Amino acid sequence: MATQLSSKEDYESLLDKYDTWMFDCDGVLWRGDSPIDGAVETLNSSGKRLLFVTNNATKSRKNYKGKFDNIGAQVTVDEIYGSAYAAAVYISSVMKLPKDKKVFVIGMSGLEEELKEEGISFIGGTDSADNTLETFTLANFTLDPDVAAVLCGLDMRINYTKLSKAFQYLTRNPGCQFLVTNEDSTFPTADGLLPGAGSISAPLRFALGRDPISIGKPAKTMLDCIQAK
Amino acid sequence: MATQLSSKEDYESLLDKYDTWMFDCDGVLWRGDSPIDGAVETLNSSGKRLLFVTNNATKSRKNYKGKFDNIGAQVTVDEIYGSAYAAAVYISSVMKLPKDKKVFVIGMSGLEEELKEEGISFIGGTDSADNTLETFTLANFTLDPDVAAVLCGLDMRINYTKLSKAFQYLTRNPGCQFLVTNEDSTFPTADGLLPGAGSISAPLRFALGRDPISIGKPAKTMLDCIQAK
Protein backbone atom coordinates (compact mmCIF):
# COMPACT_ATOMS: atom_id res chain seq x y z
CA MET A 1 0.00 0.00 0.00
CA ALA A 2 1.32 3.46 -0.89
CA THR A 3 2.08 5.69 2.11
CA GLN A 4 2.43 9.46 2.05
CA LEU A 5 5.78 10.55 3.53
CA SER A 6 5.84 14.01 5.05
CA SER A 7 8.12 14.42 8.07
CA LYS A 8 11.90 13.79 8.33
CA GLU A 9 11.03 10.90 10.68
CA ASP A 10 8.81 9.27 8.02
CA TYR A 11 11.74 9.22 5.58
CA GLU A 12 14.23 7.95 8.18
CA SER A 13 11.89 5.18 9.25
CA LEU A 14 11.41 4.08 5.63
CA LEU A 15 15.19 4.11 5.04
CA ASP A 16 15.81 2.04 8.19
CA LYS A 17 13.27 -0.55 7.07
CA TYR A 18 15.09 -1.81 3.94
CA ASP A 19 18.71 -2.82 3.30
CA THR A 20 18.44 -3.08 -0.50
CA TRP A 21 17.24 -0.22 -2.67
CA MET A 22 16.47 -0.35 -6.39
CA PHE A 23 16.74 2.80 -8.45
CA ASP A 24 15.56 3.70 -11.93
CA CYS A 25 18.11 5.84 -13.81
CA ASP A 26 16.77 8.10 -16.62
CA GLY A 27 14.70 10.87 -15.06
CA VAL A 28 15.57 9.66 -11.52
CA LEU A 29 19.38 9.91 -11.28
CA TRP A 30 19.91 12.06 -14.40
CA ARG A 31 18.20 13.68 -17.34
CA GLY A 32 20.39 13.21 -20.44
CA ASP A 33 23.89 13.91 -19.13
CA SER A 34 22.81 16.17 -16.23
CA PRO A 35 22.67 14.49 -12.79
CA ILE A 36 19.57 15.29 -10.74
CA ASP A 37 20.37 17.51 -7.72
CA GLY A 38 21.48 15.54 -4.68
CA ALA A 39 21.27 12.12 -6.37
CA VAL A 40 25.03 11.38 -6.42
CA GLU A 41 25.58 12.46 -2.77
CA THR A 42 22.60 10.35 -1.65
CA LEU A 43 23.88 7.23 -3.43
CA ASN A 44 27.50 7.56 -2.25
CA SER A 45 26.56 8.08 1.42
CA SER A 46 23.60 5.68 1.69
CA GLY A 47 25.37 2.69 3.31
CA LYS A 48 22.73 0.51 1.63
CA ARG A 49 22.93 -2.26 -0.95
CA LEU A 50 22.03 -0.45 -4.18
CA LEU A 51 20.76 -1.84 -7.48
CA PHE A 52 20.18 0.20 -10.61
CA VAL A 53 17.41 -0.96 -12.89
CA THR A 54 16.89 0.70 -16.25
CA ASN A 55 14.68 0.03 -19.25
CA ASN A 56 17.05 2.01 -21.46
CA ALA A 57 18.54 -0.60 -23.81
CA THR A 58 20.68 1.77 -25.87
CA LYS A 59 23.47 1.24 -23.33
CA SER A 60 25.20 -1.89 -22.03
CA ARG A 61 25.99 -2.29 -18.33
CA LYS A 62 29.59 -1.27 -19.13
CA ASN A 63 28.31 1.91 -20.82
CA TYR A 64 26.25 2.61 -17.70
CA LYS A 65 29.23 2.07 -15.44
CA GLY A 66 31.00 4.81 -17.45
CA LYS A 67 28.01 7.10 -17.01
CA PHE A 68 28.00 6.54 -13.23
CA ASP A 69 31.76 7.19 -13.16
CA ASN A 70 31.27 10.46 -15.07
CA ILE A 71 28.82 11.86 -12.53
CA GLY A 72 30.98 10.62 -9.64
CA ALA A 73 28.70 7.85 -8.34
CA GLN A 74 30.50 4.79 -6.92
CA VAL A 75 28.73 1.91 -8.66
CA THR A 76 29.95 -1.48 -9.99
CA VAL A 77 28.79 -3.24 -13.17
CA ASP A 78 27.19 -6.00 -11.06
CA GLU A 79 24.87 -3.47 -9.46
CA ILE A 80 23.43 -2.44 -12.85
CA TYR A 81 20.51 -4.26 -14.50
CA GLY A 82 19.46 -2.97 -17.91
CA SER A 83 16.79 -4.28 -20.27
CA ALA A 84 19.53 -4.91 -22.88
CA TYR A 85 21.33 -7.27 -20.47
CA ALA A 86 18.06 -8.86 -19.36
CA ALA A 87 17.02 -9.41 -23.01
CA ALA A 88 20.33 -11.18 -23.72
CA VAL A 89 19.91 -13.38 -20.61
CA TYR A 90 16.29 -14.12 -21.63
CA ILE A 91 17.36 -15.21 -25.13
CA SER A 92 20.20 -17.44 -23.89
CA SER A 93 18.64 -18.84 -20.68
CA VAL A 94 14.86 -18.81 -21.15
CA MET A 95 14.42 -19.08 -24.93
CA LYS A 96 17.61 -21.18 -25.03
CA LEU A 97 18.35 -20.02 -28.57
CA PRO A 98 20.36 -22.77 -30.32
CA LYS A 99 23.93 -21.74 -31.20
CA ASP A 100 23.26 -22.04 -34.96
CA LYS A 101 20.33 -19.60 -34.77
CA LYS A 102 20.51 -15.81 -34.64
CA VAL A 103 18.63 -12.66 -33.69
CA PHE A 104 17.67 -9.78 -35.97
CA VAL A 105 18.27 -6.60 -33.94
CA ILE A 106 16.54 -3.23 -34.08
CA GLY A 107 18.64 -1.33 -31.59
CA MET A 108 21.93 0.34 -30.84
CA SER A 109 25.46 -0.72 -29.89
CA GLY A 110 24.71 -1.16 -26.16
CA LEU A 111 22.16 -3.85 -26.99
CA GLU A 112 24.61 -5.56 -29.35
CA GLU A 113 27.32 -5.56 -26.64
CA GLU A 114 25.08 -7.44 -24.21
CA LEU A 115 24.17 -10.01 -26.90
CA LYS A 116 27.91 -10.51 -27.63
CA GLU A 117 28.64 -10.99 -23.90
CA GLU A 118 26.04 -13.80 -23.82
CA GLY A 119 27.48 -15.37 -27.02
CA ILE A 120 24.35 -14.72 -29.08
CA SER A 121 24.73 -14.35 -32.88
CA PHE A 122 22.87 -11.44 -34.41
CA ILE A 123 22.41 -9.41 -37.59
CA GLY A 124 20.87 -5.96 -38.20
CA GLY A 125 21.49 -3.42 -35.43
CA THR A 126 24.36 -1.08 -36.27
CA ASP A 127 25.32 -2.93 -39.50
CA SER A 128 25.85 -0.16 -42.06
CA ALA A 129 23.81 -2.10 -44.65
CA ASP A 130 20.78 -1.72 -42.37
CA ASN A 131 21.41 1.91 -41.45
CA THR A 132 20.30 3.50 -44.68
CA LEU A 133 17.47 5.61 -46.08
CA GLU A 134 17.83 4.03 -49.53
CA THR A 135 14.64 2.43 -50.88
CA PHE A 136 14.11 -1.11 -49.56
CA THR A 137 12.88 -3.68 -52.06
CA LEU A 138 12.12 -7.34 -51.44
CA ALA A 139 13.70 -8.17 -54.82
CA ASN A 140 17.11 -7.33 -53.32
CA PHE A 141 16.48 -9.07 -49.97
CA THR A 142 17.55 -12.61 -49.05
CA LEU A 143 15.74 -14.11 -46.08
CA ASP A 144 18.16 -15.67 -43.57
CA PRO A 145 16.44 -18.89 -42.42
CA ASP A 146 18.50 -18.93 -39.19
CA VAL A 147 16.87 -15.81 -37.74
CA ALA A 148 14.73 -17.20 -34.90
CA ALA A 149 13.94 -13.95 -33.07
CA VAL A 150 13.54 -10.23 -33.69
CA LEU A 151 14.68 -8.13 -30.72
CA CYS A 152 13.61 -4.49 -30.77
CA GLY A 153 14.87 -1.75 -28.46
CA LEU A 154 15.16 2.01 -28.70
CA ASP A 155 16.89 2.71 -32.01
CA MET A 156 17.54 6.30 -33.00
CA ARG A 157 18.54 5.09 -36.46
CA ILE A 158 15.22 3.30 -37.05
CA ASN A 159 14.36 3.17 -40.76
CA TYR A 160 12.20 1.37 -43.32
CA THR A 161 14.87 -1.21 -44.20
CA LYS A 162 15.13 -2.43 -40.57
CA LEU A 163 11.34 -2.47 -40.13
CA SER A 164 10.79 -4.29 -43.43
CA LYS A 165 13.43 -6.92 -42.72
CA ALA A 166 12.09 -7.51 -39.20
CA PHE A 167 8.58 -7.85 -40.66
CA GLN A 168 9.82 -10.46 -43.18
CA TYR A 169 11.45 -12.55 -40.44
CA LEU A 170 8.40 -12.37 -38.19
CA THR A 171 6.00 -13.38 -40.99
CA ARG A 172 8.13 -15.77 -43.05
CA ASN A 173 10.42 -17.61 -40.59
CA PRO A 174 8.13 -20.11 -38.80
CA GLY A 175 8.13 -19.62 -35.01
CA CYS A 176 10.26 -16.46 -35.14
CA GLN A 177 9.89 -14.77 -31.71
CA PHE A 178 9.04 -11.08 -31.34
CA LEU A 179 10.84 -9.54 -28.32
CA VAL A 180 11.11 -5.95 -27.13
CA THR A 181 13.53 -4.68 -24.51
CA ASN A 182 10.75 -2.53 -23.00
CA GLU A 183 7.48 -0.83 -23.84
CA ASP A 184 8.11 2.76 -22.71
CA SER A 185 6.25 5.03 -25.12
CA THR A 186 8.65 7.93 -24.46
CA PHE A 187 11.91 8.56 -22.64
CA PRO A 188 13.11 11.66 -20.79
CA THR A 189 16.06 13.66 -22.15
CA ALA A 190 17.57 16.83 -20.66
CA ASP A 191 15.34 18.93 -22.97
CA GLY A 192 12.10 16.95 -22.93
CA LEU A 193 10.45 13.72 -24.05
CA LEU A 194 11.31 11.75 -27.19
CA PRO A 195 9.71 8.57 -28.62
CA GLY A 196 10.78 5.49 -26.62
CA ALA A 197 11.42 1.82 -27.38
CA GLY A 198 7.71 0.97 -27.28
CA SER A 199 7.09 3.52 -30.01
CA ILE A 200 9.97 2.13 -32.11
CA SER A 201 8.44 -1.36 -31.97
CA ALA A 202 4.92 -0.02 -32.67
CA PRO A 203 5.14 -0.39 -36.51
CA LEU A 204 5.83 -4.12 -36.10
CA ARG A 205 3.01 -4.55 -33.57
CA PHE A 206 0.67 -2.73 -35.96
CA ALA A 207 1.80 -4.61 -39.09
CA LEU A 208 1.67 -8.00 -37.33
CA GLY A 209 -1.46 -7.32 -35.29
CA ARG A 210 0.17 -8.91 -32.24
CA ASP A 211 2.10 -7.84 -29.16
CA PRO A 212 5.71 -8.81 -28.42
CA ILE A 213 7.22 -10.40 -25.32
CA SER A 214 8.50 -7.48 -23.26
CA ILE A 215 11.58 -7.77 -21.04
CA GLY A 216 11.82 -4.51 -19.05
CA LYS A 217 9.58 -2.95 -16.40
CA PRO A 218 6.67 -3.30 -15.80
CA ALA A 219 7.04 -6.84 -17.27
CA LYS A 220 8.43 -9.33 -14.74
CA THR A 221 11.24 -10.69 -16.91
CA MET A 222 13.99 -8.27 -15.81
CA LEU A 223 13.01 -8.54 -12.14
CA ASP A 224 13.16 -12.37 -12.35
CA CYS A 225 16.68 -11.94 -13.73
CA ILE A 226 17.69 -9.75 -10.76
CA GLN A 227 16.15 -12.14 -8.23
CA ALA A 228 18.05 -15.09 -9.75
CA LYS A 229 21.41 -13.33 -9.10
CA MET B 1 -25.69 -8.41 -48.97
CA ALA B 2 -22.79 -10.33 -50.51
CA THR B 3 -23.78 -12.63 -53.39
CA GLN B 4 -21.74 -15.52 -54.72
CA LEU B 5 -21.16 -15.15 -58.47
CA SER B 6 -20.63 -18.41 -60.35
CA SER B 7 -22.01 -18.45 -63.92
CA LYS B 8 -21.17 -16.13 -66.86
CA GLU B 9 -24.77 -14.87 -66.60
CA ASP B 10 -24.26 -13.87 -62.92
CA TYR B 11 -21.30 -11.68 -63.89
CA GLU B 12 -23.11 -10.14 -66.90
CA SER B 13 -26.16 -9.34 -64.82
CA LEU B 14 -24.00 -7.63 -62.17
CA LEU B 15 -22.16 -5.61 -64.85
CA ASP B 16 -25.47 -4.51 -66.45
CA LYS B 17 -26.79 -3.32 -63.09
CA TYR B 18 -24.24 -0.49 -62.46
CA ASP B 19 -22.97 2.32 -64.70
CA THR B 20 -20.17 3.49 -62.36
CA TRP B 21 -17.46 1.19 -61.08
CA MET B 22 -14.86 1.99 -58.44
CA PHE B 23 -11.57 0.12 -58.44
CA ASP B 24 -8.80 -0.19 -55.90
CA CYS B 25 -5.33 -0.14 -57.53
CA ASP B 26 -2.46 -1.85 -55.61
CA GLY B 27 -3.07 -5.58 -55.58
CA VAL B 28 -6.16 -5.19 -57.83
CA LEU B 29 -4.86 -3.60 -61.05
CA TRP B 30 -1.15 -4.17 -60.43
CA ARG B 31 1.39 -5.49 -57.96
CA GLY B 32 4.37 -3.13 -57.90
CA ASP B 33 4.94 -2.37 -61.60
CA SER B 34 3.39 -5.59 -62.93
CA PRO B 35 -0.22 -5.29 -64.17
CA ILE B 36 -2.55 -8.06 -63.05
CA ASP B 37 -3.58 -10.37 -65.93
CA GLY B 38 -6.57 -9.09 -67.89
CA ALA B 39 -6.97 -5.89 -65.81
CA VAL B 40 -5.97 -3.41 -68.55
CA GLU B 41 -8.12 -5.08 -71.25
CA THR B 42 -11.13 -5.15 -68.92
CA LEU B 43 -10.81 -1.44 -68.06
CA ASN B 44 -10.28 -0.28 -71.66
CA SER B 45 -13.27 -2.21 -73.04
CA SER B 46 -15.73 -1.77 -70.18
CA GLY B 47 -17.86 1.07 -71.57
CA LYS B 48 -18.55 2.04 -67.95
CA ARG B 49 -17.79 5.16 -65.93
CA LEU B 50 -14.66 4.18 -64.00
CA LEU B 51 -13.18 5.63 -60.81
CA PHE B 52 -9.91 4.57 -59.26
CA VAL B 53 -9.67 4.80 -55.50
CA THR B 54 -6.37 4.17 -53.77
CA ASN B 55 -5.11 4.50 -50.23
CA ASN B 56 -1.52 4.69 -51.49
CA ALA B 57 -0.44 8.24 -50.67
CA THR B 58 3.13 7.95 -51.94
CA LYS B 59 1.85 9.04 -55.37
CA SER B 60 -0.12 12.08 -56.54
CA ARG B 61 -2.97 11.72 -59.03
CA LYS B 62 -0.55 12.88 -61.76
CA ASN B 63 1.92 10.15 -60.73
CA TYR B 64 -0.94 7.64 -60.96
CA LYS B 65 -1.94 8.89 -64.41
CA GLY B 66 1.65 8.13 -65.50
CA LYS B 67 1.37 4.63 -64.04
CA PHE B 68 -1.91 3.98 -65.89
CA ASP B 69 -0.30 5.29 -69.10
CA ASN B 70 2.65 2.93 -68.63
CA ILE B 71 0.47 -0.17 -68.45
CA GLY B 72 -1.67 1.07 -71.36
CA ALA B 73 -4.90 1.84 -69.44
CA GLN B 74 -6.89 4.83 -70.75
CA VAL B 75 -7.56 6.82 -67.58
CA THR B 76 -7.77 10.58 -66.87
CA VAL B 77 -6.53 12.38 -63.73
CA ASP B 78 -10.13 13.24 -62.81
CA GLU B 79 -10.97 9.55 -62.55
CA ILE B 80 -8.30 9.00 -59.89
CA TYR B 81 -8.90 9.51 -56.16
CA GLY B 82 -5.96 8.93 -53.87
CA SER B 83 -5.68 9.38 -50.12
CA ALA B 84 -2.94 12.01 -50.70
CA TYR B 85 -5.37 14.12 -52.73
CA ALA B 86 -8.21 13.50 -50.27
CA ALA B 87 -5.95 14.48 -47.34
CA ALA B 88 -5.09 17.77 -49.06
CA VAL B 89 -8.80 18.47 -49.77
CA TYR B 90 -9.64 17.59 -46.15
CA ILE B 91 -7.03 20.02 -44.80
CA SER B 92 -8.10 22.90 -47.08
CA SER B 93 -11.90 22.34 -47.15
CA VAL B 94 -12.85 20.57 -43.91
CA MET B 95 -10.15 21.68 -41.44
CA LYS B 96 -9.96 25.02 -43.34
CA LEU B 97 -6.30 25.44 -42.36
CA PRO B 98 -5.58 29.20 -42.22
CA LYS B 99 -3.11 30.38 -44.89
CA ASP B 100 -0.51 31.37 -42.25
CA LYS B 101 -0.49 27.87 -40.75
CA LYS B 102 1.36 24.84 -42.03
CA VAL B 103 1.49 21.05 -41.97
CA PHE B 104 4.39 18.87 -40.81
CA VAL B 105 4.56 15.97 -43.29
CA ILE B 106 5.72 12.40 -42.82
CA GLY B 107 5.43 11.14 -46.37
CA MET B 108 6.82 11.19 -49.87
CA SER B 109 6.80 13.53 -52.87
CA GLY B 110 3.36 12.44 -54.14
CA LEU B 111 1.78 13.63 -50.89
CA GLU B 112 3.67 16.93 -51.08
CA GLU B 113 2.49 17.48 -54.68
CA GLU B 114 -1.16 17.20 -53.67
CA LEU B 115 -0.63 19.64 -50.77
CA LYS B 116 1.02 22.11 -53.18
CA GLU B 117 -1.91 21.80 -55.63
CA GLU B 118 -4.26 22.77 -52.80
CA GLY B 119 -2.02 25.70 -51.80
CA ILE B 120 -1.17 24.22 -48.37
CA SER B 121 2.17 25.20 -46.75
CA PHE B 122 4.16 22.35 -45.30
CA ILE B 123 7.53 21.38 -43.81
CA GLY B 124 9.17 17.97 -43.27
CA GLY B 125 8.45 15.39 -45.97
CA THR B 126 11.28 15.14 -48.48
CA ASP B 127 13.28 18.06 -46.98
CA SER B 128 16.87 16.81 -46.84
CA ALA B 129 17.25 18.13 -43.25
CA ASP B 130 14.55 15.65 -42.19
CA ASN B 131 15.85 12.72 -44.22
CA THR B 132 18.79 11.80 -42.08
CA LEU B 133 19.96 9.09 -39.70
CA GLU B 134 22.04 11.56 -37.68
CA THR B 135 21.18 11.69 -33.96
CA PHE B 136 18.20 13.94 -33.23
CA THR B 137 18.48 16.17 -30.16
CA LEU B 138 15.91 18.61 -28.84
CA ALA B 139 18.73 21.06 -28.04
CA ASN B 140 19.16 21.61 -31.80
CA PHE B 141 15.42 21.77 -32.59
CA THR B 142 13.32 24.92 -32.90
CA LEU B 143 9.57 24.40 -32.62
CA ASP B 144 7.68 26.15 -35.44
CA PRO B 145 4.56 27.60 -33.75
CA ASP B 146 2.70 27.72 -37.11
CA VAL B 147 2.51 23.94 -37.49
CA ALA B 148 -1.19 23.20 -36.90
CA ALA B 149 -1.30 19.62 -38.19
CA VAL B 150 0.89 16.55 -38.62
CA LEU B 151 -0.03 14.52 -41.73
CA CYS B 152 1.42 11.02 -41.90
CA GLY B 153 1.39 8.73 -44.93
CA LEU B 154 3.55 5.87 -46.12
CA ASP B 155 7.14 7.11 -45.93
CA MET B 156 9.93 4.78 -46.95
CA ARG B 157 12.44 7.27 -45.53
CA ILE B 158 10.85 7.25 -42.07
CA ASN B 159 13.41 8.00 -39.37
CA TYR B 160 13.79 9.16 -35.76
CA THR B 161 14.15 12.86 -36.66
CA LYS B 162 10.77 12.92 -38.45
CA LEU B 163 9.06 10.96 -35.67
CA SER B 164 10.59 13.13 -32.94
CA LYS B 165 9.64 16.40 -34.65
CA ALA B 166 6.08 15.19 -35.31
CA PHE B 167 5.84 14.16 -31.65
CA GLN B 168 6.98 17.65 -30.52
CA TYR B 169 4.35 19.37 -32.69
CA LEU B 170 1.58 17.06 -31.51
CA THR B 171 2.44 17.51 -27.84
CA ARG B 172 3.65 21.12 -27.71
CA ASN B 173 1.60 23.06 -30.32
CA PRO B 174 -1.87 23.45 -28.74
CA GLY B 175 -4.64 21.96 -30.91
CA CYS B 176 -2.22 20.45 -33.45
CA GLN B 177 -4.23 17.88 -35.47
CA PHE B 178 -3.01 14.34 -36.07
CA LEU B 179 -4.00 13.08 -39.55
CA VAL B 180 -3.06 9.93 -41.44
CA THR B 181 -3.67 9.32 -45.13
CA ASN B 182 -4.78 5.75 -44.36
CA GLU B 183 -4.45 2.98 -41.80
CA ASP B 184 -3.34 0.02 -43.94
CA SER B 185 -0.97 -2.06 -41.84
CA THR B 186 0.80 -3.43 -44.93
CA PHE B 187 0.84 -2.86 -48.67
CA PRO B 188 1.31 -5.36 -51.50
CA THR B 189 4.43 -5.14 -53.69
CA ALA B 190 5.35 -7.42 -56.61
CA ASP B 191 7.43 -9.57 -54.22
CA GLY B 192 5.27 -9.56 -51.09
CA LEU B 193 3.97 -7.40 -48.26
CA LEU B 194 5.80 -4.46 -46.68
CA PRO B 195 4.79 -2.24 -43.73
CA GLY B 196 2.07 0.24 -44.76
CA ALA B 197 1.07 3.79 -43.80
CA GLY B 198 -0.76 2.62 -40.67
CA SER B 199 2.47 1.02 -39.45
CA ILE B 200 4.47 4.18 -40.22
CA SER B 201 2.09 6.24 -38.05
CA ALA B 202 2.07 3.62 -35.28
CA PRO B 203 5.01 5.13 -33.30
CA LEU B 204 3.09 8.41 -32.98
CA ARG B 205 -0.13 6.64 -31.96
CA PHE B 206 1.85 4.70 -29.36
CA ALA B 207 3.80 7.71 -28.04
CA LEU B 208 0.67 9.91 -27.90
CA GLY B 209 -1.73 7.21 -26.72
CA ARG B 210 -4.35 8.43 -29.17
CA ASP B 211 -5.59 7.62 -32.66
CA PRO B 212 -5.38 9.98 -35.63
CA ILE B 213 -8.09 11.14 -38.03
CA SER B 214 -7.82 8.78 -41.00
CA ILE B 215 -8.64 9.89 -44.55
CA GLY B 216 -8.54 6.78 -46.77
CA LYS B 217 -10.65 3.60 -46.84
CA PRO B 218 -12.35 2.30 -44.77
CA ALA B 219 -12.81 5.80 -43.24
CA LYS B 220 -15.56 7.78 -44.99
CA THR B 221 -13.49 10.92 -45.67
CA MET B 222 -12.18 9.98 -49.12
CA LEU B 223 -15.58 8.64 -50.24
CA ASP B 224 -17.25 11.92 -49.14
CA CYS B 225 -14.69 13.71 -51.29
CA ILE B 226 -15.60 11.55 -54.34
CA GLN B 227 -19.32 12.01 -53.79
CA ALA B 228 -18.92 15.80 -53.61
CA LYS B 229 -17.35 15.87 -57.11
Coordinates of C-alpha atoms in Angstrom, one line a residue, chain A:
Chain A
M1 CA 0.0 0.0 0.0
A2 CA 1.3 3.5 -0.9
T3 CA 2.1 5.7 2.1
Q4 CA 2.4 9.5 2.0
L5 CA 5.8 10.5 3.5
S6 CA 5.8 14.0 5.0
S7 CA 8.1 14.4 8.1
K8 CA 11.9 13.8 8.3
E9 CA 11.0 10.9 10.7
D10 CA 8.8 9.3 8.0
Y11 CA 11.7 9.2 5.6
E12 CA 14.2 8.0 8.2
S13 CA 11.9 5.2 9.3
L14 CA 11.4 4.1 5.6
L15 CA 15.2 4.1 5.0
D16 CA 15.8 2.0 8.2
K17 CA 13.3 -0.6 7.1
Y18 CA 15.1 -1.8 3.9
D19 CA 18.7 -2.8 3.3
T20 CA 18.4 -3.1 -0.5
W21 CA 17.2 -0.2 -2.7
M22 CA 16.5 -0.4 -6.4
F23 CA 16.7 2.8 -8.5
D24 CA 15.6 3.7 -11.9
C25 CA 18.1 5.8 -13.8
D26 CA 16.8 8.1 -16.6
G27 CA 14.7 10.9 -15.1
V28 CA 15.6 9.7 -11.5
L29 CA 19.4 9.9 -11.3
W30 CA 19.9 12.1 -14.4
R31 CA 18.2 13.7 -17.3
G32 CA 20.4 13.2 -20.4
D33 CA 23.9 13.9 -19.1
S34 CA 22.8 16.2 -16.2
P35 CA 22.7 14.5 -12.8
I36 CA 19.6 15.3 -10.7
D37 CA 20.4 17.5 -7.7
G38 CA 21.5 15.5 -4.7
A39 CA 21.3 12.1 -6.4
V40 CA 25.0 11.4 -6.4
E41 CA 25.6 12.5 -2.8
T42 CA 22.6 10.3 -1.6
L43 CA 23.9 7.2 -3.4
N44 CA 27.5 7.6 -2.2
S45 CA 26.6 8.1 1.4
S46 CA 23.6 5.7 1.7
G47 CA 25.4 2.7 3.3
K48 CA 22.7 0.5 1.6
R49 CA 22.9 -2.3 -1.0
L50 CA 22.0 -0.5 -4.2
L51 CA 20.8 -1.8 -7.5
F52 CA 20.2 0.2 -10.6
V53 CA 17.4 -1.0 -12.9
T54 CA 16.9 0.7 -16.2
N55 CA 14.7 0.0 -19.2
N56 CA 17.0 2.0 -21.5
A57 CA 18.5 -0.6 -23.8
T58 CA 20.7 1.8 -25.9
K59 CA 23.5 1.2 -23.3
S60 CA 25.2 -1.9 -22.0
R61 CA 26.0 -2.3 -18.3
K62 CA 29.6 -1.3 -19.1
N63 CA 28.3 1.9 -20.8
Y64 CA 26.2 2.6 -17.7
K65 CA 29.2 2.1 -15.4
G66 CA 31.0 4.8 -17.5
K67 CA 28.0 7.1 -17.0
F68 CA 28.0 6.5 -13.2
D69 CA 31.8 7.2 -13.2
N70 CA 31.3 10.5 -15.1
I71 CA 28.8 11.9 -12.5
G72 CA 31.0 10.6 -9.6
A73 CA 28.7 7.9 -8.3
Q74 CA 30.5 4.8 -6.9
V75 CA 28.7 1.9 -8.7
T76 CA 29.9 -1.5 -10.0
V77 CA 28.8 -3.2 -13.2
D78 CA 27.2 -6.0 -11.1
E79 CA 24.9 -3.5 -9.5
I80 CA 23.4 -2.4 -12.8
Y81 CA 20.5 -4.3 -14.5
G82 CA 19.5 -3.0 -17.9
S83 CA 16.8 -4.3 -20.3
A84 CA 19.5 -4.9 -22.9
Y85 CA 21.3 -7.3 -20.5
A86 CA 18.1 -8.9 -19.4
A87 CA 17.0 -9.4 -23.0
A88 CA 20.3 -11.2 -23.7
V89 CA 19.9 -13.4 -20.6
Y90 CA 16.3 -14.1 -21.6
I91 CA 17.4 -15.2 -25.1
S92 CA 20.2 -17.4 -23.9
S93 CA 18.6 -18.8 -20.7
V94 CA 14.9 -18.8 -21.1
M95 CA 14.4 -19.1 -24.9
K96 CA 17.6 -21.2 -25.0
L97 CA 18.3 -20.0 -28.6
P98 CA 20.4 -22.8 -30.3
K99 CA 23.9 -21.7 -31.2
D100 CA 23.3 -22.0 -35.0
K101 CA 20.3 -19.6 -34.8
K102 CA 20.5 -15.8 -34.6
V103 CA 18.6 -12.7 -33.7
F104 CA 17.7 -9.8 -36.0
V105 CA 18.3 -6.6 -33.9
I106 CA 16.5 -3.2 -34.1
G107 CA 18.6 -1.3 -31.6
M108 CA 21.9 0.3 -30.8
S109 CA 25.5 -0.7 -29.9
G110 CA 24.7 -1.2 -26.2
L111 CA 22.2 -3.9 -27.0
E112 CA 24.6 -5.6 -29.3
E113 CA 27.3 -5.6 -26.6
E114 CA 25.1 -7.4 -24.2
L115 CA 24.2 -10.0 -26.9
K116 CA 27.9 -10.5 -27.6
E117 CA 28.6 -11.0 -23.9
E118 CA 26.0 -13.8 -23.8
G119 CA 27.5 -15.4 -27.0
I120 CA 24.3 -14.7 -29.1
S121 CA 24.7 -14.3 -32.9
F122 CA 22.9 -11.4 -34.4
I123 CA 22.4 -9.4 -37.6
G124 CA 20.9 -6.0 -38.2
G125 CA 21.5 -3.4 -35.4
T126 CA 24.4 -1.1 -36.3
D127 CA 25.3 -2.9 -39.5
S128 CA 25.8 -0.2 -42.1
A129 CA 23.8 -2.1 -44.7
D130 CA 20.8 -1.7 -42.4
N131 CA 21.4 1.9 -41.4
T132 CA 20.3 3.5 -44.7
L133 CA 17.5 5.6 -46.1
E134 CA 17.8 4.0 -49.5
T135 CA 14.6 2.4 -50.9
F136 CA 14.1 -1.1 -49.6
T137 CA 12.9 -3.7 -52.1
L138 CA 12.1 -7.3 -51.4
A139 CA 13.7 -8.2 -54.8
N140 CA 17.1 -7.3 -53.3
F141 CA 16.5 -9.1 -50.0
T142 CA 17.5 -12.6 -49.1
L143 CA 15.7 -14.1 -46.1
D144 CA 18.2 -15.7 -43.6
P145 CA 16.4 -18.9 -42.4
D146 CA 18.5 -18.9 -39.2
V147 CA 16.9 -15.8 -37.7
A148 CA 14.7 -17.2 -34.9
A149 CA 13.9 -14.0 -33.1
V150 CA 13.5 -10.2 -33.7
L151 CA 14.7 -8.1 -30.7
C152 CA 13.6 -4.5 -30.8
G153 CA 14.9 -1.7 -28.5
L154 CA 15.2 2.0 -28.7
D155 CA 16.9 2.7 -32.0
M156 CA 17.5 6.3 -33.0
R157 CA 18.5 5.1 -36.5
I158 CA 15.2 3.3 -37.1
N159 CA 14.4 3.2 -40.8
Y160 CA 12.2 1.4 -43.3
T161 CA 14.9 -1.2 -44.2
K162 CA 15.1 -2.4 -40.6
L163 CA 11.3 -2.5 -40.1
S164 CA 10.8 -4.3 -43.4
K165 CA 13.4 -6.9 -42.7
A166 CA 12.1 -7.5 -39.2
F167 CA 8.6 -7.8 -40.7
Q168 CA 9.8 -10.5 -43.2
Y169 CA 11.5 -12.6 -40.4
L170 CA 8.4 -12.4 -38.2
T171 CA 6.0 -13.4 -41.0
R172 CA 8.1 -15.8 -43.0
N173 CA 10.4 -17.6 -40.6
P174 CA 8.1 -20.1 -38.8
G175 CA 8.1 -19.6 -35.0
C176 CA 10.3 -16.5 -35.1
Q177 CA 9.9 -14.8 -31.7
F178 CA 9.0 -11.1 -31.3
L179 CA 10.8 -9.5 -28.3
V180 CA 11.1 -6.0 -27.1
T181 CA 13.5 -4.7 -24.5
N182 CA 10.8 -2.5 -23.0
E183 CA 7.5 -0.8 -23.8
D184 CA 8.1 2.8 -22.7
S185 CA 6.3 5.0 -25.1
T186 CA 8.7 7.9 -24.5
F187 CA 11.9 8.6 -22.6
P188 CA 13.1 11.7 -20.8
T189 CA 16.1 13.7 -22.2
A190 CA 17.6 16.8 -20.7
D191 CA 15.3 18.9 -23.0
G192 CA 12.1 16.9 -22.9
L193 CA 10.5 13.7 -24.0
L194 CA 11.3 11.8 -27.2
P195 CA 9.7 8.6 -28.6
G196 CA 10.8 5.5 -26.6
A197 CA 11.4 1.8 -27.4
G198 CA 7.7 1.0 -27.3
S199 CA 7.1 3.5 -30.0
I200 CA 10.0 2.1 -32.1
S201 CA 8.4 -1.4 -32.0
A202 CA 4.9 0.0 -32.7
P203 CA 5.1 -0.4 -36.5
L204 CA 5.8 -4.1 -36.1
R205 CA 3.0 -4.6 -33.6
F206 CA 0.7 -2.7 -36.0
A207 CA 1.8 -4.6 -39.1
L208 CA 1.7 -8.0 -37.3
G209 CA -1.5 -7.3 -35.3
R210 CA 0.2 -8.9 -32.2
D211 CA 2.1 -7.8 -29.2
P212 CA 5.7 -8.8 -28.4
I213 CA 7.2 -10.4 -25.3
S214 CA 8.5 -7.5 -23.3
I215 CA 11.6 -7.8 -21.0
G216 CA 11.8 -4.5 -19.0
K217 CA 9.6 -2.9 -16.4
P218 CA 6.7 -3.3 -15.8
A219 CA 7.0 -6.8 -17.3
K220 CA 8.4 -9.3 -14.7
T221 CA 11.2 -10.7 -16.9
M222 CA 14.0 -8.3 -15.8
L223 CA 13.0 -8.5 -12.1
D224 CA 13.2 -12.4 -12.4
C225 CA 16.7 -11.9 -13.7
I226 CA 17.7 -9.7 -10.8
Q227 CA 16.2 -12.1 -8.2
A228 CA 18.1 -15.1 -9.7
K229 CA 21.4 -13.3 -9.1

